[in-house]
Tab-separated table of C-alpha atoms and ligand atoms in Angstrom:
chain	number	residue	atom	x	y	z
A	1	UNK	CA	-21.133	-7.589	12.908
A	2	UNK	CA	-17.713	-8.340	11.340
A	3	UNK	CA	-15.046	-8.206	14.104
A	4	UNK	CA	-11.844	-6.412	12.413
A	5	UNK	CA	-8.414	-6.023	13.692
A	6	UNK	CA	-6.567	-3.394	12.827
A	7	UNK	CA	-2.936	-2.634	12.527
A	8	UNK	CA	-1.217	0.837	11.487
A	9	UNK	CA	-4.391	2.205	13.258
A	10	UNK	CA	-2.801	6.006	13.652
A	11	UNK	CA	-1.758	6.607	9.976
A	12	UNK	CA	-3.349	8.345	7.471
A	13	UNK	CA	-5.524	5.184	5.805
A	14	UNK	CA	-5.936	3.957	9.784
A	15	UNK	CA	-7.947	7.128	10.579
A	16	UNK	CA	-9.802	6.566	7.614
A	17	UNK	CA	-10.399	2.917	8.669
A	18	UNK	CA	-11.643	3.976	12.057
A	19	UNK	CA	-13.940	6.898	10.176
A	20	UNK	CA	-16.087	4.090	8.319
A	21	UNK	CA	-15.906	1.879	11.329
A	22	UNK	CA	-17.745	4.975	13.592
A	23	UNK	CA	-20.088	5.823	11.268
A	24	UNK	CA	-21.252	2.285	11.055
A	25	UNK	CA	-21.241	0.880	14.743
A	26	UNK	CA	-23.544	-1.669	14.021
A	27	UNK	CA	-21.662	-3.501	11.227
A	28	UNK	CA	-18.175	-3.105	12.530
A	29	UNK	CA	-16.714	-4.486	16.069
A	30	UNK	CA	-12.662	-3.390	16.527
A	31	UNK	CA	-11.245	-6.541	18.470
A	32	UNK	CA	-7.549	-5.205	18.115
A	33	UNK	CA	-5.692	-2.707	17.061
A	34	UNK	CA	-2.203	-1.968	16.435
A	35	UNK	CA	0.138	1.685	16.339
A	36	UNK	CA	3.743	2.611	16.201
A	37	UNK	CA	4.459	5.432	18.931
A	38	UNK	CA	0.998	7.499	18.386
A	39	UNK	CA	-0.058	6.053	21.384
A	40	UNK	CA	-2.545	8.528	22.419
A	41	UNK	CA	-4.645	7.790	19.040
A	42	UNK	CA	-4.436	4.130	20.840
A	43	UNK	CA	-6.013	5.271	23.575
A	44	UNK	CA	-8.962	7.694	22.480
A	45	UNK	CA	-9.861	4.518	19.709
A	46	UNK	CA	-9.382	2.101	22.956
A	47	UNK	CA	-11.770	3.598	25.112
A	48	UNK	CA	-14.120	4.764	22.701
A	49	UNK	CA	-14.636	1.493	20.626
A	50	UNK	CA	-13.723	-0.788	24.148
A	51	UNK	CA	-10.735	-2.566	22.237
A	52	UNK	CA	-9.854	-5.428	24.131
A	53	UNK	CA	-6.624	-6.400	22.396
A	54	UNK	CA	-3.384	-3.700	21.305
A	55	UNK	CA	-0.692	-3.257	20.924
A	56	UNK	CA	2.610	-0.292	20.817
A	57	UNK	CA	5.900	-0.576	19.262
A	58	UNK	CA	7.934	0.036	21.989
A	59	UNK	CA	7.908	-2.106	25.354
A	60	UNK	CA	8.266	1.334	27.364
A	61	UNK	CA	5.147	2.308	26.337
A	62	UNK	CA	2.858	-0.644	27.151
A	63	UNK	CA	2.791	0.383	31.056
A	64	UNK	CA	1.209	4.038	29.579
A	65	UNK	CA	-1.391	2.146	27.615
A	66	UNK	CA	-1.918	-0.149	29.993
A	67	UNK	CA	-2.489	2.254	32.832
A	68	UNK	CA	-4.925	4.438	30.149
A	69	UNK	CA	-6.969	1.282	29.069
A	70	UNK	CA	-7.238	-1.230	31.971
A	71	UNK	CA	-9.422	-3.787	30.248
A	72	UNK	CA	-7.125	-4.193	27.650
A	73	UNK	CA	-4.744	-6.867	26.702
A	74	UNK	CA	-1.582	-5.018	25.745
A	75	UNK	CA	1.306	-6.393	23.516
A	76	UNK	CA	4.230	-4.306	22.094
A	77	UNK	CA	6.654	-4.970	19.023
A	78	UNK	CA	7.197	-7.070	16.163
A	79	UNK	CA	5.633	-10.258	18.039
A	80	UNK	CA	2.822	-8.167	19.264
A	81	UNK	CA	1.718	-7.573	15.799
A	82	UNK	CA	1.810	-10.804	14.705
A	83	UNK	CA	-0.038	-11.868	17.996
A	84	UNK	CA	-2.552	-9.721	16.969
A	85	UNK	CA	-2.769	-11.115	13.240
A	86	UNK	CA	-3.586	-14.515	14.872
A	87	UNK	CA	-6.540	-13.649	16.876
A	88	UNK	CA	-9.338	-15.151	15.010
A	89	UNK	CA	-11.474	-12.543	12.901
A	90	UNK	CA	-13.551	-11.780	10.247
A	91	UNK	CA	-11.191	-9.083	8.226
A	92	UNK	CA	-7.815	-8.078	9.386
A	93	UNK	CA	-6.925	-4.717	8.023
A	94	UNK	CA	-3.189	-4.110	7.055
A	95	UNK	CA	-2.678	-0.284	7.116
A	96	UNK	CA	1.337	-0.483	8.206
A	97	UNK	CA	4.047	1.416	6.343
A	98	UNK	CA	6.707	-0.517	4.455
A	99	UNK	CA	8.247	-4.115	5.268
A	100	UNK	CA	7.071	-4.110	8.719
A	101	UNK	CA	3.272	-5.344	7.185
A	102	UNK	CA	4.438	-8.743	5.511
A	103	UNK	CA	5.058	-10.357	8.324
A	104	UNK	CA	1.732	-10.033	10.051
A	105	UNK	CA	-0.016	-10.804	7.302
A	106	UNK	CA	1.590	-14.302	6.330
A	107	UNK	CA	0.898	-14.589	9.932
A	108	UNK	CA	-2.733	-13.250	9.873
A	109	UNK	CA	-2.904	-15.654	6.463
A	110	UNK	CA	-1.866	-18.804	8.082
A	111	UNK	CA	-4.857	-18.459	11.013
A	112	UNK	CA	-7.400	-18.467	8.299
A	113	UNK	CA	-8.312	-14.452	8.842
A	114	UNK	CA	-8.848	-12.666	5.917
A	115	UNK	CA	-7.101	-9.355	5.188
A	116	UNK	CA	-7.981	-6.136	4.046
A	117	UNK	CA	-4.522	-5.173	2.633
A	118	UNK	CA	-3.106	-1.263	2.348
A	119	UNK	CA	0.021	-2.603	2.929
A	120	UNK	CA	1.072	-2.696	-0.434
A	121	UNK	CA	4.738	-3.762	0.735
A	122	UNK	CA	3.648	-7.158	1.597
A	123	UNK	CA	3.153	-7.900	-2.177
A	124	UNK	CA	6.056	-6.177	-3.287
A	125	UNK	CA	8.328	-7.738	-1.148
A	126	UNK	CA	7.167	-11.632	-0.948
A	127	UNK	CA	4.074	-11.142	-3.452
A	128	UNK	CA	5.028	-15.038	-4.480
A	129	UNK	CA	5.187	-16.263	-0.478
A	130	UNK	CA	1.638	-14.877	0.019
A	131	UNK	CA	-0.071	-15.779	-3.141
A	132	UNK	CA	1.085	-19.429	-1.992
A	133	UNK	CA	0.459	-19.175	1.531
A	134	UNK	CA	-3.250	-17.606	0.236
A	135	UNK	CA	-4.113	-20.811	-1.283
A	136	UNK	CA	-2.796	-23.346	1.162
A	137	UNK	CA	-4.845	-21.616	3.469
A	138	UNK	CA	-8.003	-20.629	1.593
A	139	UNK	CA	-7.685	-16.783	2.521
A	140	UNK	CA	-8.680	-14.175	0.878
A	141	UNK	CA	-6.928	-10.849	-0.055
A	142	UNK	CA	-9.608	-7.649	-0.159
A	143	UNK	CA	-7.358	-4.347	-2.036
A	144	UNK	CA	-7.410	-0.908	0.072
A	145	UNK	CA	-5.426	0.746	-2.146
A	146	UNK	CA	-7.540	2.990	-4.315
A	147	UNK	CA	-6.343	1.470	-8.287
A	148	UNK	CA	-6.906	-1.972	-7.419
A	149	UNK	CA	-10.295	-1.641	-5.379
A	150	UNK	CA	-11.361	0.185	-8.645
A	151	UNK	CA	-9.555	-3.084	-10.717
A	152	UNK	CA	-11.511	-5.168	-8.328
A	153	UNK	CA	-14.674	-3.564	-8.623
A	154	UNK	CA	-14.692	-3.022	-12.433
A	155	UNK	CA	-13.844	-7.197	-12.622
A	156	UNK	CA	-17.091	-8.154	-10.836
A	157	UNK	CA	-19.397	-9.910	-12.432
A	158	UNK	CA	-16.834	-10.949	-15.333
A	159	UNK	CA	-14.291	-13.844	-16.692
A	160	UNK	CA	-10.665	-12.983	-15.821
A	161	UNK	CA	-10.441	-14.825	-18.778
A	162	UNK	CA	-11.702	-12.052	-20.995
A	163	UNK	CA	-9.429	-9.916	-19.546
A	164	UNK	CA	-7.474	-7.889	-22.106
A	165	UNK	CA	-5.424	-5.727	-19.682
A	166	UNK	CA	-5.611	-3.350	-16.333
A	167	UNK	CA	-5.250	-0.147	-16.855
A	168	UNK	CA	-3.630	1.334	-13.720
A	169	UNK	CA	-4.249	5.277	-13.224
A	170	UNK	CA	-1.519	7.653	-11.906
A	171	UNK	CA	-1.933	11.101	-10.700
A	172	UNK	CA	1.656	11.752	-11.347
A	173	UNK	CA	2.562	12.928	-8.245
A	174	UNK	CA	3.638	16.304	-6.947
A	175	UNK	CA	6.271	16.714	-9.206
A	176	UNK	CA	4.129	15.791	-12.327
A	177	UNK	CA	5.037	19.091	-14.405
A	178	UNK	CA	8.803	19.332	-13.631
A	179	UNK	CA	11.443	18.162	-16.198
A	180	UNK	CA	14.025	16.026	-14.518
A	181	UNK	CA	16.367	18.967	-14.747
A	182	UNK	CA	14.244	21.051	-12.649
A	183	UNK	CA	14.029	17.945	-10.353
A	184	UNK	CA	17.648	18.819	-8.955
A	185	UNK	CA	16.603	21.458	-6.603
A	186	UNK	CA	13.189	20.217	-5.060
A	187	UNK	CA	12.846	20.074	-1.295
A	188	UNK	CA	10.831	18.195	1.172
A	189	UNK	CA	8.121	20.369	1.210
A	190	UNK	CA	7.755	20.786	-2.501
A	191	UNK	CA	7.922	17.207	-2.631
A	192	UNK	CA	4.693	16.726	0.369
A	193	UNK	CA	2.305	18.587	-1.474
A	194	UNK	CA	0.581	16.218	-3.655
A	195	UNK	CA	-1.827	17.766	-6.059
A	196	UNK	CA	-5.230	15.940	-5.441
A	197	UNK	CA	-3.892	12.884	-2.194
A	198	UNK	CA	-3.629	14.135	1.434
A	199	UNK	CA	-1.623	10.882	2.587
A	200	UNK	CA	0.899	9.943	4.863
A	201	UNK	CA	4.754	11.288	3.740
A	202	UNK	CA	6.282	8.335	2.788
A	203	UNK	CA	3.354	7.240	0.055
A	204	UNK	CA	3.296	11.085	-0.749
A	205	UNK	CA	7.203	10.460	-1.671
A	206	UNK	CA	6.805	7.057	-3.139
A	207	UNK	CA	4.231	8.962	-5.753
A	208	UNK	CA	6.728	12.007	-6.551
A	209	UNK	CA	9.340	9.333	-8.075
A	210	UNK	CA	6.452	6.985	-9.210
A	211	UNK	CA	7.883	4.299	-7.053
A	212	UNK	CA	4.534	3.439	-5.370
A	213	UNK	CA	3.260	3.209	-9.161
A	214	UNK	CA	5.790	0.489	-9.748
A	215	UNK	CA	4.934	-1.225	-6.765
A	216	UNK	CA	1.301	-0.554	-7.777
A	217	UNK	CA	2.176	-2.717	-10.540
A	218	UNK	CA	3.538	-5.254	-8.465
A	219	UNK	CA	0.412	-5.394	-6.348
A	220	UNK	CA	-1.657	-6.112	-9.376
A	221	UNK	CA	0.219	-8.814	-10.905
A	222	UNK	CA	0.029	-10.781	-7.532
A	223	UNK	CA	-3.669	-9.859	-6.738
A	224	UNK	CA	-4.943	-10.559	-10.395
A	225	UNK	CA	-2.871	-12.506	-11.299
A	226	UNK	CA	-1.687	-11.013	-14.746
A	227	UNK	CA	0.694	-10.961	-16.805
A	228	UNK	CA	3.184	-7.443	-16.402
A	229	UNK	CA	2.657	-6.945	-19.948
A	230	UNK	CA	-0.762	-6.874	-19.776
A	231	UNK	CA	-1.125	-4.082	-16.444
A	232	UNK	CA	-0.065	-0.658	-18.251
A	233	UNK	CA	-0.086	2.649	-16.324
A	234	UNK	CA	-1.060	5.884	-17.720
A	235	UNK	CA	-1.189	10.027	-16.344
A	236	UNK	CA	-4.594	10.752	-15.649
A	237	UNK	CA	-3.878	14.073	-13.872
A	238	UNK	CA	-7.486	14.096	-12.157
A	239	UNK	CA	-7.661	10.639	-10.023
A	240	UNK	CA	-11.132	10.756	-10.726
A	241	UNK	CA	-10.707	7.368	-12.654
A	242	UNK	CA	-9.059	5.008	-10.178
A	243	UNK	CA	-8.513	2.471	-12.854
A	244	UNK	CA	-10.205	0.100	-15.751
A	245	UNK	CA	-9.752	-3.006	-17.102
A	246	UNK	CA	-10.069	-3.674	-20.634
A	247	UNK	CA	-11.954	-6.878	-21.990
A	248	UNK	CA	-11.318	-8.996	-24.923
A	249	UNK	CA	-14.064	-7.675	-26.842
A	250	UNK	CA	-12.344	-3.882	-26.318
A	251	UNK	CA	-14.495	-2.656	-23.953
A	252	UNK	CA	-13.512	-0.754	-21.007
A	253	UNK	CA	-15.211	-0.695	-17.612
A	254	UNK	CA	-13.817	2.001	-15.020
A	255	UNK	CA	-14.228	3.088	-11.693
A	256	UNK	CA	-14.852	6.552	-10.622
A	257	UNK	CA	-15.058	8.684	-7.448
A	258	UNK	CA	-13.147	11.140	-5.761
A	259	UNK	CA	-9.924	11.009	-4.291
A	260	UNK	CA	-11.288	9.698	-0.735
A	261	UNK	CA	-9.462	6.808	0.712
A	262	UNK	CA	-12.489	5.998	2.877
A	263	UNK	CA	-14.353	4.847	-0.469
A	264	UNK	CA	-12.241	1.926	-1.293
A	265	UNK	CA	-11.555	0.804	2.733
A	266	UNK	CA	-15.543	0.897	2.972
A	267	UNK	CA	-15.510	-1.711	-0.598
A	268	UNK	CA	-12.932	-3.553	1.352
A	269	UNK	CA	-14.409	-4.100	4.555
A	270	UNK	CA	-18.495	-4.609	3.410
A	271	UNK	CA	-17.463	-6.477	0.420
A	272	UNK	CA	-19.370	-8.177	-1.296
A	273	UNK	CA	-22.435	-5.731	-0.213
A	274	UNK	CA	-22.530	-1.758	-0.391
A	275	UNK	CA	-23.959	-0.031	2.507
A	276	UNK	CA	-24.522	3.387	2.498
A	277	UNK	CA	-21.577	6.124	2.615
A	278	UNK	CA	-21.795	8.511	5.473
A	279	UNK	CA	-19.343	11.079	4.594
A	280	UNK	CA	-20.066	14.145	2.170
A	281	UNK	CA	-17.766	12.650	-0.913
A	282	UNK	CA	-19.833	11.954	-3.778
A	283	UNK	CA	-18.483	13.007	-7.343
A	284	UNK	CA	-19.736	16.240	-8.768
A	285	UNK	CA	-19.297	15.842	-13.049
A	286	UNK	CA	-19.363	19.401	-13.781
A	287	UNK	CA	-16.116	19.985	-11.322
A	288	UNK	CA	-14.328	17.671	-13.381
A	289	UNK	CA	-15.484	18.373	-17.128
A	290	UNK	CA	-12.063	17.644	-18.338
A	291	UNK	CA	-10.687	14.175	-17.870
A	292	UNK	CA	-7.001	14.001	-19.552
A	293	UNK	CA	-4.805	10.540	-20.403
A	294	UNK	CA	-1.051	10.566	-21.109
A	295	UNK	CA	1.377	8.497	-21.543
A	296	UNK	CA	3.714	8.392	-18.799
A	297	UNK	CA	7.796	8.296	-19.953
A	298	UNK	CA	10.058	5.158	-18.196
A	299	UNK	CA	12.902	8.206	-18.783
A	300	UNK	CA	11.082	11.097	-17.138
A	301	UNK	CA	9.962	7.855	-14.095
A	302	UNK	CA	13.180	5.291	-13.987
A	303	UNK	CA	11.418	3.642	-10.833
A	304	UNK	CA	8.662	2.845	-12.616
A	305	UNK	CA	10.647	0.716	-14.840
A	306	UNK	CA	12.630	-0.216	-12.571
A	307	UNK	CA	9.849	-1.793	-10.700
A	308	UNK	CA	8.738	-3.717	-13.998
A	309	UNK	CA	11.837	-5.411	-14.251
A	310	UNK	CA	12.237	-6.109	-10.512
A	311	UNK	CA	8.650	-7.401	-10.583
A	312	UNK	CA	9.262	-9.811	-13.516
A	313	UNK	CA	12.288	-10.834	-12.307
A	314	UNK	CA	10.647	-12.061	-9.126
A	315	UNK	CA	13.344	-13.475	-6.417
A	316	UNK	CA	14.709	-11.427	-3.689
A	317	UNK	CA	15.204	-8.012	-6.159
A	318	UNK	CA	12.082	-6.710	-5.070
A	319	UNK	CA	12.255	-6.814	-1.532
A	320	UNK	CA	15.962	-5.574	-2.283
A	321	UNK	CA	14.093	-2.171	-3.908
A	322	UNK	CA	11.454	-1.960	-1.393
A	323	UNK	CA	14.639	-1.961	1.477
A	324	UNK	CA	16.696	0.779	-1.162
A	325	UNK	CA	13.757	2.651	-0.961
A	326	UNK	CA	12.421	2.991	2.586
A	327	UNK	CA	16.176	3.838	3.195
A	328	UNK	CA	16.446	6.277	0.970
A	329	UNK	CA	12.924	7.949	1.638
A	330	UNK	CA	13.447	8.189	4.850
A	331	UNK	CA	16.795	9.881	4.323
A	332	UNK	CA	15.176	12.541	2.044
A	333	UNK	CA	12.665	13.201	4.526
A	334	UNK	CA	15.225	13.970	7.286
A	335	UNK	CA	16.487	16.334	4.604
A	336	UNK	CA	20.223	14.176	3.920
A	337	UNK	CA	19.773	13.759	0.522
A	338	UNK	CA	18.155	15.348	-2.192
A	339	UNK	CA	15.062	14.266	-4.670
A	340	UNK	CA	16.978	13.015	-7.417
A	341	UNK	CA	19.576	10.962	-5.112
A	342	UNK	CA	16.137	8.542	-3.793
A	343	UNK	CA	16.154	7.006	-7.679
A	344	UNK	CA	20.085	6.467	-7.517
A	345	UNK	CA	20.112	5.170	-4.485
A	346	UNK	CA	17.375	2.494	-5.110
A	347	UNK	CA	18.510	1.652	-8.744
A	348	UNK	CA	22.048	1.555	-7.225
A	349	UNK	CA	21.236	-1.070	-4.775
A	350	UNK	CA	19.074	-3.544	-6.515
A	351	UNK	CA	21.738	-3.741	-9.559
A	352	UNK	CA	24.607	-4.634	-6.359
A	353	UNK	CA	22.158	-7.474	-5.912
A	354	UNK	CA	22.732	-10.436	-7.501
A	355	UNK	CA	18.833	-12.243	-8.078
A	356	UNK	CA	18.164	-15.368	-6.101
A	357	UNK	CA	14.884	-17.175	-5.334
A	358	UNK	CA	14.059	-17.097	-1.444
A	359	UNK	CA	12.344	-19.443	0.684
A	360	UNK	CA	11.571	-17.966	4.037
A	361	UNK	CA	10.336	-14.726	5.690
A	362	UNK	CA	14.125	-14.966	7.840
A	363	UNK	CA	15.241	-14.935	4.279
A	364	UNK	CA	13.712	-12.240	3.276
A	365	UNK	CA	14.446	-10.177	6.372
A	366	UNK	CA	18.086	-11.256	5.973
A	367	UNK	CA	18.069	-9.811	2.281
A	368	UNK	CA	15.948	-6.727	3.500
A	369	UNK	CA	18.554	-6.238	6.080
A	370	UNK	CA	21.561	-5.911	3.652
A	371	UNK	CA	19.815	-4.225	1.326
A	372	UNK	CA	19.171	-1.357	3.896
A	373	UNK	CA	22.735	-1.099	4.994
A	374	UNK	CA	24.059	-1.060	1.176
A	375	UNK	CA	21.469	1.831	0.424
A	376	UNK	CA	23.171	3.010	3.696
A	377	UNK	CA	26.604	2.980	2.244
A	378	UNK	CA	25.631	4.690	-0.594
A	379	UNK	CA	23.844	7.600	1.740
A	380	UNK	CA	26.828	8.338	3.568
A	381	UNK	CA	28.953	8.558	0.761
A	382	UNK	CA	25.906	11.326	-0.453
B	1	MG	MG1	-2.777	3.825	-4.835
């Protein structure tokens, strides 16, 4: 039995986390688990899976919990989620939204537990902090997120050293077919309804302006350790191919399935075995007889470039665009800006930035604070 804890338990790749672990009961034990205000989803996956450690955003919830699941231990906040990341485990999973996940899993590193990581933040925004915190520790980092489980999968078994280049897959997001002029008038709604995903809004958002590609890119560099001119991103329209990597002697290995989350989280927690999937997703061919590439334009996607600069430039830029971003999402989402104003905003911010290395989470927090209000600024004068 591994023994898992789990933070971010009620979002979309959460549920998904606590599918595999039902269907499984005798491989998985939940030892702790972690939401923001969905408390009730805390409950039902308390009682059902006899959690003994969680934990709830806000304090005034914890006597509700508490009085719902008795034999549990229950913490609340920022410290209660890095309480949880220390209790010894075999895999803790890291399915929180946005800067709140580094945090817990430096914290989650420095204990020894492994990590299961959706939180793709965490490498975005102090991707050179973990990779050294990985090794002092001997940790390792297991991908969730569906391109680099495939980039993970398709490596096994080989060199990185014959490794030509990743070849990261995009979907293109809901707005794939729309020319930046017709961008102008989008709404929220338009902007939810991704073409093949069903995810949680912000990551539907982040793929609309391709800034969860960038930070896609991001991600791999720090988890394979690659070169950014060597992890290239192309429009497959399908997300049938979750992404390849390309070998020194040309050839290409690739991972396929469909688009269901709960493939890579079941790689991610069974790894290095396979066991069995019990959910009705396998890959039918003749559905998909047409599998297109195209190249996908740094004009048409500024973000994405964006985030290839920001990424090579390393320092405190990219937890600068991360903070820009979740500002400016957010602010789209509660309908006070429009589409095209979340790519100003961000690319606004990070060039007010001037880069500087950082040495601490505080300083990261402290540049993730500022960047927020600047993005701020720039929202109210929207
Ligand atoms: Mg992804």
């Amino acid at each position: 039995m591994k023994k898992l804890v789990l933070v971010g338990g009620s979002g979309s790749i959460g549920e998904q986390v606590i599918d595999i672990v039902r269907a499984n009961p005798n491989e998985f034990e939940l030892i702790g688990m972690a939401v923001g205000t969905r408390i009730d989803s805390l409950i039902k996956a308390a009682n059902e899976f006899k959690i003994p450690n969680i934990c709830v955003q806000r304090e005034e919830d914890v006597v509700t919990v508490k009085n719902a699941v008795p034999n549990a231990t229950v913490y609340f906040g920022n410290e209660g989620l890095n309480t949880l990341a220390r209790i010894k485990c075999d895999l803790f999973v890291n399915a929180l939204v946005g800067f709140v996940g580094m945090e817990p899993t430096i914290n989650a590193i420095e204990c020894g537990n492994d990590i299961a990581l959706a939180n793709k933040e965490t490498l975005v925004v102090a991707g050179e902090l973990v990779e050294r915190k990985l090794n002092e520790h001997n940790v390792k980092l297991y991908p969730i997120d569906s391109e680099h489980s495939a980039i993970f999968q398709c490596l096994q078994g080989n060199k990185m050293d014959d490794v030509n280049s990743l070849i990261v897959t995009a979907s293109g997001g809901s707005f794939r077919d729309k020319s930046r002029e017709e961008l102008k008038g989008v709404t929220k709604a338009d902007a939810l309804r991704h073409p093949n995903w069903s995810m949680g809004n912000k990551i539907t958002i982040d793929s609309a302006t391709m800034m969860n590609k960038g930070f896609e890119v991001i991600e791999a560099h720090y988890l394979f350790k690659l070169p950014y001119d060597k992890i290239r991103v192309i429009l497959h329209r399908q997300s049938i191919i979750h992404s390849m990597v390309e070998y020194k002697d040309h050839s290409i290995i690739a991972q396929l399935g469909v688009s269901d989350m709960r493939i890579p989280i079941q790689y991610a927690l069974t790894y290095p075995n396979r066991i069995d999937m019990k959910y009705d997703n396998q890959l039918d061919f003749m559905k998909y007889s047409n599998l297109t590439f195209e190249e996908l334009s740094f004009e048409r996607y500024p973000l994405l470039k964006l985030a290839y600069e920001v990424g090579e430039a390393k320092g405190i830029l990219p937890c600068v665009m991360n903070a820009a971003n979740e500002i400016a999402v957010g602010a789209f989402l509660s309908e006070k800006i429009g589409f095209l104003d979340v790519e100003r905003i961000v690319i606004e911010t990070v060039h007010h930035f001037e880069n500087r290395e950082y040495n601490s989470i505080d300083d990261l927090r402290n540049y993730d604070n500022k960047a927020r209000n600047y993005a701020l600024e720039l929202i109210e004068r929207c």
